[in-house]
Coordinates of C-alpha atoms and ligand atoms in Angstrom, one line a residue:
X1 CA -18.4 0.3 31.0
X2 CA -16.9 1.4 27.7
X3 CA -17.6 0.8 24.1
X4 CA -15.1 0.1 21.3
X5 CA -16.6 0.2 17.9
X6 CA -15.0 -1.0 14.7
X7 CA -15.3 1.2 11.6
X8 CA -13.6 -1.1 9.2
X9 CA -9.9 -1.3 8.1
X10 CA -8.0 0.4 11.0
X11 CA -10.8 2.6 12.1
X12 CA -12.3 2.5 15.7
X13 CA -14.2 4.6 18.1
X14 CA -13.9 4.4 21.8
X15 CA -16.5 5.9 24.2
X16 CA -16.1 6.1 27.9
X17 CA -18.4 8.0 30.3
X18 CA -19.4 10.4 27.5
X19 CA -15.9 11.1 26.1
X20 CA -15.6 10.0 22.5
X21 CA -12.4 9.2 20.6
X22 CA -12.3 8.6 16.9
X23 CA -9.3 6.6 15.5
X24 CA -8.1 6.3 11.9
X25 CA -11.4 6.6 10.1
X26 CA -11.1 5.7 6.5
X27 CA -13.9 5.8 3.9
X28 CA -12.7 7.3 0.5
X29 CA -10.3 5.6 -2.0
X30 CA -6.6 5.9 -1.3
X31 CA -3.5 5.9 -3.4
X32 CA -4.5 7.2 -6.7
X33 CA -8.0 5.8 -6.4
X34 CA -6.8 2.2 -6.0
X35 CA -7.5 1.1 -2.4
X36 CA -11.0 0.8 -1.0
X37 CA -12.0 -0.3 2.5
X38 CA -12.9 -4.0 2.7
X39 CA -15.7 -4.8 3.6
X40 CA -17.5 -1.6 2.5
X41 CA -18.0 0.7 5.4
X42 CA -19.7 3.7 3.6
X43 CA -22.9 3.2 5.6
X44 CA -21.1 4.5 8.6
X45 CA -19.9 7.7 7.0
X46 CA -22.8 10.0 7.9
X47 CA -22.5 9.2 11.6
X48 CA -18.8 9.6 11.6
X49 CA -18.7 12.8 9.6
X50 CA -21.6 14.4 11.5
X51 CA -21.0 12.9 14.9
X52 CA -19.6 14.7 18.0
X53 CA -16.1 13.7 18.7
X54 CA -13.9 15.0 21.5
X55 CA -10.7 13.5 20.2
X56 CA -9.4 12.3 16.9
X57 CA -6.3 10.2 16.6
X58 CA -4.7 9.6 13.2
X59 CA -1.8 7.2 13.3
X60 CA 0.2 8.2 10.2
X61 CA 0.1 9.9 6.9
X62 CA -0.8 6.9 4.6
X63 CA -4.1 7.7 3.0
X64 CA -5.9 4.6 4.3
X65 CA -5.4 6.3 7.8
X66 CA -5.2 9.9 7.0
X67 CA -8.3 10.2 4.8
X68 CA -8.2 13.9 3.9
X69 CA -11.5 14.0 2.1
X70 CA -13.2 12.7 5.3
X71 CA -11.1 14.8 7.6
X72 CA -11.9 18.0 5.7
X73 CA -15.6 17.4 6.6
X74 CA -15.1 17.0 10.4
X75 CA -15.8 19.7 13.0
X76 CA -12.6 21.7 13.5
X77 CA -13.1 22.0 17.2
X78 CA -12.0 18.3 17.7
X79 CA -8.7 17.9 19.5
X80 CA -6.4 16.0 17.2
X81 CA -3.9 13.6 18.6
X82 CA -0.9 12.7 16.5
X83 CA 2.6 11.2 16.9
X84 CA 5.5 13.6 17.1
X85 CA 7.4 12.7 13.9
X86 CA 10.7 14.2 12.9
X87 CA 9.1 15.5 9.7
X88 CA 6.2 17.1 11.7
X89 CA 4.1 15.9 8.8
X90 CA 0.9 15.2 10.8
X91 CA 0.9 18.5 12.5
X92 CA 1.4 20.3 9.2
X93 CA -1.4 18.3 7.5
X94 CA -3.9 19.0 10.3
X95 CA -3.0 22.7 10.6
X96 CA -3.4 23.1 6.8
X97 CA -6.9 21.6 7.1
X98 CA -7.7 24.2 9.7
X99 CA -7.6 22.1 12.9
X100 CA -6.3 24.3 15.7
X101 CA -6.1 21.9 18.6
X102 CA -3.4 19.5 17.5
X103 CA -1.4 17.7 20.2
X104 CA 1.7 15.9 19.1
X105 CA 2.8 13.1 21.5
X106 CA 6.3 11.7 21.8
X107 CA 7.0 8.0 21.9
X108 CA 5.4 6.5 25.1
X109 CA 3.9 9.9 26.0
X110 CA 0.5 9.6 27.7
X111 CA -2.5 12.0 27.8
X112 CA -5.5 11.7 30.1
X113 CA -8.5 12.5 27.9
X114 CA -10.9 12.2 30.8
X115 CA -10.8 10.6 34.3
X116 CA -10.2 6.9 33.7
X117 CA -9.5 7.4 30.0
X118 CA -5.9 7.7 29.0
X119 CA -4.0 7.2 25.7
X120 CA -0.3 6.5 25.1
X121 CA 1.3 6.8 21.7
X122 CA 3.8 4.2 20.6
X123 CA 6.1 5.1 17.6
X124 CA 8.1 3.2 15.1
X125 CA 11.2 5.1 16.2
X126 CA 13.1 4.2 13.0
X127 CA 13.0 6.4 9.9
X128 CA 9.5 5.0 9.2
X129 CA 6.9 7.4 10.6
X130 CA 4.1 5.3 12.0
X131 CA 2.4 5.0 15.3
X132 CA 0.0 2.9 17.4
X133 CA -2.2 3.9 20.3
X134 CA -2.6 2.3 23.7
X135 CA -6.1 3.2 25.0
X136 CA -6.6 2.6 28.7
X137 CA -10.2 2.8 30.0
X138 CA -10.4 2.1 33.7
X139 CA -7.6 -0.4 33.4
X140 CA -8.8 -2.2 30.3
X141 CA -5.9 -1.9 27.8
X142 CA -6.7 -1.7 24.1
X143 CA -3.6 -1.5 21.9
X144 CA -4.3 -0.5 18.3
X145 CA -1.1 -1.1 16.4
X146 CA -2.7 -0.9 13.0
X147 CA 0.3 -1.5 10.6
X148 CA 2.8 0.1 12.9
X149 CA 6.0 -1.8 13.8
X150 CA 7.1 -0.4 17.1
X151 CA 10.4 -2.1 18.0
X152 CA 9.6 -5.3 19.9
X153 CA 11.6 -4.1 22.9
X154 CA 9.4 -1.0 23.1
X155 CA 5.9 -2.7 23.0
X156 CA 3.6 -2.3 26.0
X157 CA 2.7 -5.4 28.0
X158 CA -0.4 -6.6 29.9
X159 CA -2.6 -5.8 26.9
X160 CA -6.3 -6.9 27.0
X161 CA -7.1 -6.4 23.4
X162 CA -4.7 -6.1 20.4
X163 CA -5.7 -4.8 17.0
X164 CA -3.0 -5.2 14.4
X165 CA -2.4 -6.0 10.8
X166 CA -2.2 -9.5 9.6
X167 CA -2.5 -9.0 5.8
X168 CA 0.0 -7.2 3.5
X169 CA 0.0 -3.5 2.6
X170 CA 3.0 -3.4 0.2
X171 CA 3.8 -3.6 -3.5
X172 CA 6.5 -6.2 -2.9
X173 CA 6.5 -8.8 -4.4
X174 CA 3.2 -8.6 -6.4
X175 CA 4.3 -5.5 -8.5
X176 CA 7.5 -7.2 -9.6
X177 CA 7.7 -9.2 -12.8
X178 CA 8.7 -12.5 -11.2
X179 CA 7.9 -15.8 -13.1
X180 CA 4.9 -17.5 -11.5
X181 CA 6.7 -20.1 -9.4
X182 CA 9.1 -17.6 -8.0
X183 CA 6.2 -15.2 -7.3
X184 CA 4.3 -17.9 -5.4
X185 CA 7.4 -18.6 -3.3
X186 CA 7.9 -14.9 -2.5
X187 CA 4.3 -14.3 -1.7
X188 CA 4.3 -17.3 0.6
X189 CA 7.4 -15.9 2.3
X190 CA 5.9 -12.5 2.9
X191 CA 2.7 -13.9 4.2
X192 CA 4.6 -16.2 6.5
X193 CA 6.7 -13.2 7.7
X194 CA 3.6 -11.1 8.4
X195 CA 2.0 -13.8 10.5
X196 CA 5.3 -14.5 12.4
X197 CA 5.5 -10.8 13.2
X198 CA 1.9 -10.8 14.4
X199 CA 2.5 -13.8 16.6
X200 CA 5.5 -12.1 18.2
X201 CA 3.6 -8.9 18.8
X202 CA 0.7 -10.8 20.3
X203 CA 3.0 -12.7 22.6
X204 CA 5.2 -9.8 23.6
X205 CA 2.2 -7.6 24.5
X206 CA 0.6 -10.4 26.5
X207 CA -2.6 -9.9 24.5
X208 CA -5.6 -11.7 25.9
X209 CA -7.6 -11.1 22.7
X210 CA -6.8 -10.2 19.2
X211 CA -8.9 -8.3 16.6
X212 CA -7.9 -8.8 13.0
X213 CA -7.8 -5.3 11.3
X214 CA -5.9 -2.8 9.3
X215 CA -6.4 -4.7 6.0
X216 CA -6.7 -6.2 3.6
X217 CA -8.0 -3.4 1.4
X218 CA -9.6 -4.2 -2.0
X219 CA -9.0 -2.9 -5.5
X220 CA -12.2 -1.9 -7.4
X221 CA -10.6 -0.5 -10.5
X222 CA -10.8 -3.4 -13.0
X223 CA -7.2 -2.6 -14.0
X224 CA -6.1 -3.8 -10.6
X225 CA -8.5 -6.7 -10.1
X226 CA -5.7 -9.3 -10.0
X227 CA -4.7 -7.9 -6.5
X228 CA -8.1 -9.1 -5.1
X229 CA -6.9 -12.6 -5.5
X230 CA -6.5 -13.7 -1.9
X231 CA -4.4 -16.8 -2.8
X232 CA -1.8 -15.3 -5.1
X233 CA -1.1 -12.0 -3.4
X234 CA 0.1 -10.8 0.0
X235 CA -3.4 -9.7 0.8
X236 CA -5.1 -12.7 2.5
X237 CA -8.3 -12.5 4.4
X238 CA -8.5 -13.7 8.0
X239 CA -10.1 -17.1 7.3
X240 CA -7.0 -18.1 5.4
X241 CA -4.6 -17.5 8.3
X242 CA -6.9 -18.1 11.3
X243 CA -5.8 -21.7 11.9
X244 CA -2.1 -20.7 11.9
X245 CA -2.9 -18.0 14.5
X246 CA -4.8 -20.4 16.7
X247 CA -1.9 -22.9 16.5
X248 CA 0.7 -20.3 17.3
X249 CA -1.3 -18.4 19.9
X250 CA -3.7 -20.9 21.4
X251 CA -4.5 -18.8 24.5
X252 CA -5.4 -15.7 22.6
X253 CA -9.1 -15.2 21.8
X254 CA -9.9 -13.9 18.3
X255 CA -12.7 -11.4 18.1
X256 CA -14.2 -10.9 14.6
X257 CA -15.9 -7.6 13.9
X258 CA -17.4 -6.1 10.7
X259 CA -17.7 -2.4 10.1
X260 CA -20.2 -1.1 12.7
X261 CA -19.9 -4.0 15.2
X262 CA -18.8 -3.2 18.7
X263 CA -17.4 -4.5 21.9
X264 CA -19.0 -3.8 25.3
X265 CA -16.0 -3.6 27.6
X266 CA -16.3 -4.3 31.3
X267 CA -13.0 -3.0 32.7
X268 CA -13.5 -4.5 36.1
X269 CA -14.1 -8.0 34.8
X270 CA -11.6 -7.4 31.9
X271 CA -14.1 -8.7 29.5
X272 CA -15.3 -7.5 26.0
X273 CA -18.6 -8.8 24.7
X274 CA -19.0 -8.7 21.0
X275 CA -22.1 -7.0 19.6
X276 CA -22.6 -7.8 15.9
X277 CA -25.2 -5.8 13.9
X278 CA -27.7 -8.0 12.2
X279 CA -26.6 -6.9 8.7
X280 CA -22.8 -6.6 9.4
X281 CA -20.5 -8.5 7.2
X282 CA -17.0 -9.8 7.2
X283 CA -16.6 -10.1 3.5
X284 CA -18.0 -8.3 0.4
X285 CA -19.5 -8.9 -3.1
X286 CA -16.8 -7.1 -5.0
X287 CA -18.8 -6.9 -8.3
X288 CA -21.6 -5.0 -6.6
X289 CA -19.2 -2.9 -4.6
X290 CA -17.3 -2.0 -7.8
X291 CA -20.6 -0.8 -9.3
X292 CA -21.5 1.3 -6.3
X293 CA -18.1 3.1 -6.4
X294 CA -17.8 3.3 -10.2
X295 CA -17.6 7.1 -10.2
X296 CA -14.8 7.0 -7.6
X297 CA -12.5 4.5 -9.3
X298 CA -13.2 5.9 -12.7
X299 CA -12.0 9.3 -11.6
X300 CA -8.4 8.2 -12.0
X301 CA -8.9 7.5 -15.7
X302 CA -10.7 10.8 -16.5
X303 CA -9.4 13.1 -19.2
X304 CA -6.8 12.6 -21.9
X305 CA -3.5 10.8 -21.2
X306 CA -1.2 13.4 -19.8
X307 CA 2.3 14.0 -21.2
X308 CA 5.5 14.4 -19.2
X309 CA 8.6 15.9 -20.8
X310 CA 12.2 14.9 -20.3
X311 CA 13.0 18.3 -18.8
X312 CA 10.3 17.7 -16.2
X313 CA 11.7 14.2 -15.3
X314 CA 15.2 15.7 -15.1
X315 CA 14.0 18.6 -13.0
X316 CA 12.2 16.3 -10.6
X317 CA 15.1 13.9 -10.0
X318 CA 17.5 16.8 -9.8
X319 CA 15.5 18.4 -7.0
X320 CA 15.0 15.0 -5.2
X321 CA 18.7 14.4 -5.3
X322 CA 19.6 17.9 -4.1
X323 CA 17.3 17.5 -1.1
X324 CA 19.0 14.2 -0.2
X325 CA 22.6 15.0 -1.1
X326 CA 24.0 13.9 2.3
X327 CA 21.9 10.8 2.4
X328 CA 23.0 9.8 -1.1
X329 CA 26.7 10.5 -0.6
X330 CA 28.6 8.7 -3.4
X331 CA 25.7 6.5 -4.2
X332 CA 24.9 5.8 -7.9
X333 CA 22.3 3.7 -9.7
X334 CA 20.9 3.5 -13.2
X335 CA 17.2 3.2 -13.4
X336 CA 14.8 3.1 -16.4
X337 CA 11.4 4.7 -16.4
X338 CA 9.0 3.3 -19.0
X339 CA 6.0 5.5 -19.3
X340 CA 3.5 5.0 -22.2
X341 CA 5.7 4.7 -25.2
X342 CA 8.7 6.6 -23.8
X343 CA 11.8 5.2 -22.0
X344 CA 14.0 7.4 -19.9
X345 CA 17.2 6.2 -18.4
X346 CA 18.0 8.1 -15.3
X347 CA 21.5 8.0 -13.8
X348 CA 20.9 8.6 -10.1
X349 CA 23.8 10.0 -8.1
X350 CA 25.2 12.0 -11.0
X351 CA 24.2 15.6 -10.7
X352 CA 25.9 16.5 -14.0
X353 CA 23.7 17.9 -16.7
X354 CA 21.6 15.6 -18.8
X355 CA 21.5 12.6 -16.6
X356 CA 18.2 11.7 -18.1
X357 CA 18.5 10.1 -21.5
X358 CA 15.5 9.4 -23.7
X359 CA 15.0 6.1 -25.5
X360 CA 18.5 5.1 -26.4
X361 CA 18.9 2.2 -24.0
X362 CA 22.6 2.8 -23.7
X363 CA 23.0 0.6 -20.7
X364 CA 21.2 -2.1 -18.7
X365 CA 19.5 -0.5 -15.8
X366 CA 19.6 -1.8 -12.2
X367 CA 16.0 -1.0 -11.7
X368 CA 13.1 -0.6 -14.2
X369 CA 9.8 1.1 -13.3
X370 CA 6.8 0.9 -15.5
X371 CA 4.9 4.1 -14.6
X372 CA 1.6 5.0 -16.3
X373 CA 1.7 8.6 -17.6
X374 CA -1.1 9.6 -15.2
X375 CA 1.0 8.4 -12.2
X376 CA 4.2 10.1 -13.4
X377 CA 2.3 13.3 -14.0
X378 CA 1.0 13.2 -10.5
X379 CA 4.5 12.6 -9.1
X380 CA 6.2 15.3 -11.2
X381 CA 3.4 17.7 -10.2
X382 CA 3.9 16.9 -6.5
X383 CA 0.3 15.7 -6.2
X384 CA 1.5 12.3 -5.0
X385 CA 4.8 10.7 -3.9
X386 CA 6.5 7.5 -4.9
X387 CA 5.4 5.8 -1.7
X388 CA 1.8 6.4 -2.6
X389 CA 2.4 5.6 -6.3
X390 CA 4.0 2.2 -5.3
X391 CA 1.2 1.5 -2.8
X392 CA -1.4 2.1 -5.6
X393 CA -0.1 -1.1 -7.3
X394 CA -0.3 0.8 -10.6
X395 CA 3.4 0.4 -11.2
X396 CA 5.3 -2.5 -12.6
X397 CA 8.8 -3.2 -11.3
X398 CA 11.9 -5.1 -12.3
X399 CA 15.3 -5.2 -10.5
X400 CA 18.6 -6.6 -11.5
X401 CA 20.0 -8.2 -9.4
X402 CA 17.0 -9.1 -7.4
X403 CA 18.2 -7.6 -4.2
X404 CA 16.5 -4.9 -2.0
X405 CA 18.3 -1.6 -2.3
X406 CA 17.6 0.4 0.9
X407 CA 19.1 3.7 -0.4
X408 CA 17.2 3.6 -3.6
X409 CA 13.9 2.8 -1.9
X410 CA 14.7 5.3 0.8
X411 CA 15.2 8.0 -1.8
X412 CA 11.9 7.2 -3.6
X413 CA 9.8 6.6 -0.5
X414 CA 11.1 9.3 1.9
X415 CA 13.0 11.6 -0.3
X416 CA 10.3 14.2 -0.2
X417 CA 10.8 14.4 3.6
X418 CA 14.6 14.7 4.1
X419 CA 14.0 14.4 7.9
X420 CA 13.4 10.8 7.2
X421 CA 16.3 10.1 4.9
X422 CA 18.6 12.0 7.4
X423 CA 17.3 9.6 10.1
X424 CA 18.2 6.7 7.8
X425 CA 21.7 8.1 7.7
X426 CA 21.8 8.3 11.5
X427 CA 20.6 4.8 11.7
X428 CA 23.4 3.7 9.4
X429 CA 25.9 5.4 11.7
X430 CA 24.4 4.2 15.0
X431 CA 27.1 2.4 17.0
X432 CA 25.0 0.9 19.8
X433 CA 25.7 -2.8 20.2
X434 CA 24.4 -5.7 22.2
X435 CA 26.0 -8.9 23.2
X436 CA 24.2 -12.2 22.7
X437 CA 25.4 -15.8 22.4
X438 CA 29.1 -14.9 22.3
X439 CA 28.6 -12.2 19.7
X440 CA 28.7 -8.5 19.8
X441 CA 26.4 -7.1 17.1
X442 CA 24.7 -3.8 16.2
X443 CA 21.6 -3.4 18.2
X444 CA 19.2 -2.0 15.6
X445 CA 18.5 -3.7 12.3
X446 CA 20.0 -1.9 9.3
X447 CA 16.7 -2.3 7.4
X448 CA 14.1 -0.6 9.5
X449 CA 15.5 -0.4 13.0
X450 CA 14.1 -3.4 14.7
X451 CA 15.7 -4.2 18.0
X452 CA 18.0 -7.2 17.4
X453 CA 17.8 -8.1 21.1
X454 CA 14.8 -10.1 19.8
X455 CA 16.7 -11.6 16.8
X456 CA 16.8 -15.4 16.3
X457 CA 20.4 -16.3 16.7
X458 CA 21.7 -19.9 16.0
X459 CA 22.7 -22.3 13.4
X460 CA 25.4 -19.9 12.3
X461 CA 22.8 -17.2 11.4
X462 CA 21.2 -14.1 12.8
X463 CA 17.6 -13.4 11.8
X464 CA 15.8 -10.1 12.3
X465 CA 12.4 -10.8 13.9
X466 CA 10.5 -8.2 11.8
X467 CA 11.1 -8.8 8.1
X468 CA 13.4 -11.7 8.6
X469 CA 16.6 -10.6 6.9
X470 CA 19.3 -13.1 7.6
X471 CA 23.0 -12.6 8.3
X472 CA 26.0 -14.9 8.7
X473 CA 26.6 -15.0 12.4
X474 CA 30.4 -15.0 12.0
X475 CA 30.9 -12.4 9.2
X476 CA 27.7 -10.4 9.3
X477 CA 27.3 -10.9 5.6
X478 CA 23.6 -10.6 4.6
X479 CA 22.7 -14.0 3.2
X480 CA 19.0 -13.5 2.5
X481 CA 16.7 -10.8 1.2
X482 CA 19.1 -7.9 0.9
X483 CA 22.7 -6.8 0.6
X484 CA 23.2 -4.8 3.7
X485 CA 25.6 -6.4 6.1
X486 CA 25.5 -6.4 9.9
X487 CA 28.3 -5.3 12.2
X488 CA 29.2 -8.4 14.1
X489 CA 32.2 -9.3 16.2
X490 CA 32.8 -12.8 17.5
X491 CA 33.6 -12.7 21.3
X492 CA 33.6 -16.4 21.9
X493 CA 35.0 -18.6 19.2
X494 CA 33.4 -21.7 20.8
X495 CA 29.9 -20.2 20.8
X496 CA 27.3 -22.8 19.8
X497 CA 25.4 -20.2 17.8
X498 CA 28.3 -20.2 15.3
X499 CA 27.8 -23.8 14.3
X500 CA 25.9 -23.9 11.1
X501 CA 22.9 -26.1 10.8
X502 CA 23.4 -29.0 8.4
X503 CA 21.5 -28.5 5.2
X504 CA 19.2 -31.3 3.9
X505 CA 21.8 -32.8 1.6
X506 CA 24.4 -32.9 4.4
X507 CA 22.2 -34.9 6.7
X508 CA 23.0 -38.6 6.9
X509 CA 20.5 -40.6 4.9
Ligands
FES1 S1 13.6 -4.3 10.4 FE1 13.2 -5.2 8.5 S2 14.5 -6.9 8.5 FE2 14.9 -6.0 10.3

């Protein structure tokens, strides 16, 4: 027998014959005090912090997985398991915290923790540094994918239990200034894409059961209260998507667990029996929760509004661009930072002097970021990165044209770790191709490296199965969501996949 216990969000424990594994425990607010676990799991903190753990696995560096405040309180003799990322970020983090036994595992590398208890790490092998863990206890296979997007061709199969994200964890589109109707359309699109990706993961892994997890979080700071709206954001709760899942995956059992609930696993019978605690809950009274954590979300607002100077902004972007010189190449972009009452126009890609101009509005920027002074102060000081600042939902965004710019976002999100932007460069140059439906096309998606062997091809279009970018099958021109084209060569002019589907107004009435 083995026990899998849910800690809330993406946290689990697995115990088998006395060996105890702790996975992604998250308790304290993340991303500039904005995200909190939902439902509240703080009642589990003492037993997690003071418990005896043989192994700890932390999937990636996002603060809702790598909870430094909690980790700093754990016994340093625990053996830490992390994925071997190019940036080595996880190893560096844990060493800095004083953990000496840190094992970094490659993609698909396994480790036997004890007889009959093996783990295997699955990486997102693109520039994104994220991982999932396959836990095998006497043949019962529990795959915790949290919010990791391992390429579909790389996923394990014959999975008994899948835990994976179904709700969003991203600032797009809700931080953009779209008018209400367009926002609603974009939110619906993202929610649909998230579920479609989940269905594919569930089917490809052969999952027999699915456990909704890894979100949504909640936002207790009243400034961010709008993001708790489960209808108008990309952060739905399970009940809103449950019917769709059942329809798409009718043979997969859904197991609902609240923080503290557990599964008694019988590996021989391949069964997992749910054990709910009498007081466990699947939702939360946000008003009461907000009061309980008042001191924690108020911390962000403490002290006078900080100031940031033009010289600091210029110095920051100058360094960022220097670190990513090869990645940027001849790229250029005009952005505007609006912080408090100050505007700065930043001309990215021009390392000449004075590429930051204050307040004159001499040109229309391609991208405008409303950044509260506290957030910009934290970024300039290196206390947080743009990725975390964006995830905090404390920024407002506008882009013109409304097209995703991979280089700009790559610079902001990964520019502090040039190992990641260099990988983006390699991905751009990757020449591996596949042949499908009379086409030869690049194998990996130019967005985030999904394996296009699993793309939907037909009706004159190629659609990536992960975030659903769409390209013209004949030309490779990106026709939806972004502006990055796909390398495509037509091998068979008569291929049926080239025939465009008729649009509604072309159909005979
Ligand atoms: S990986 Fe994002 S659209 Fe393909």
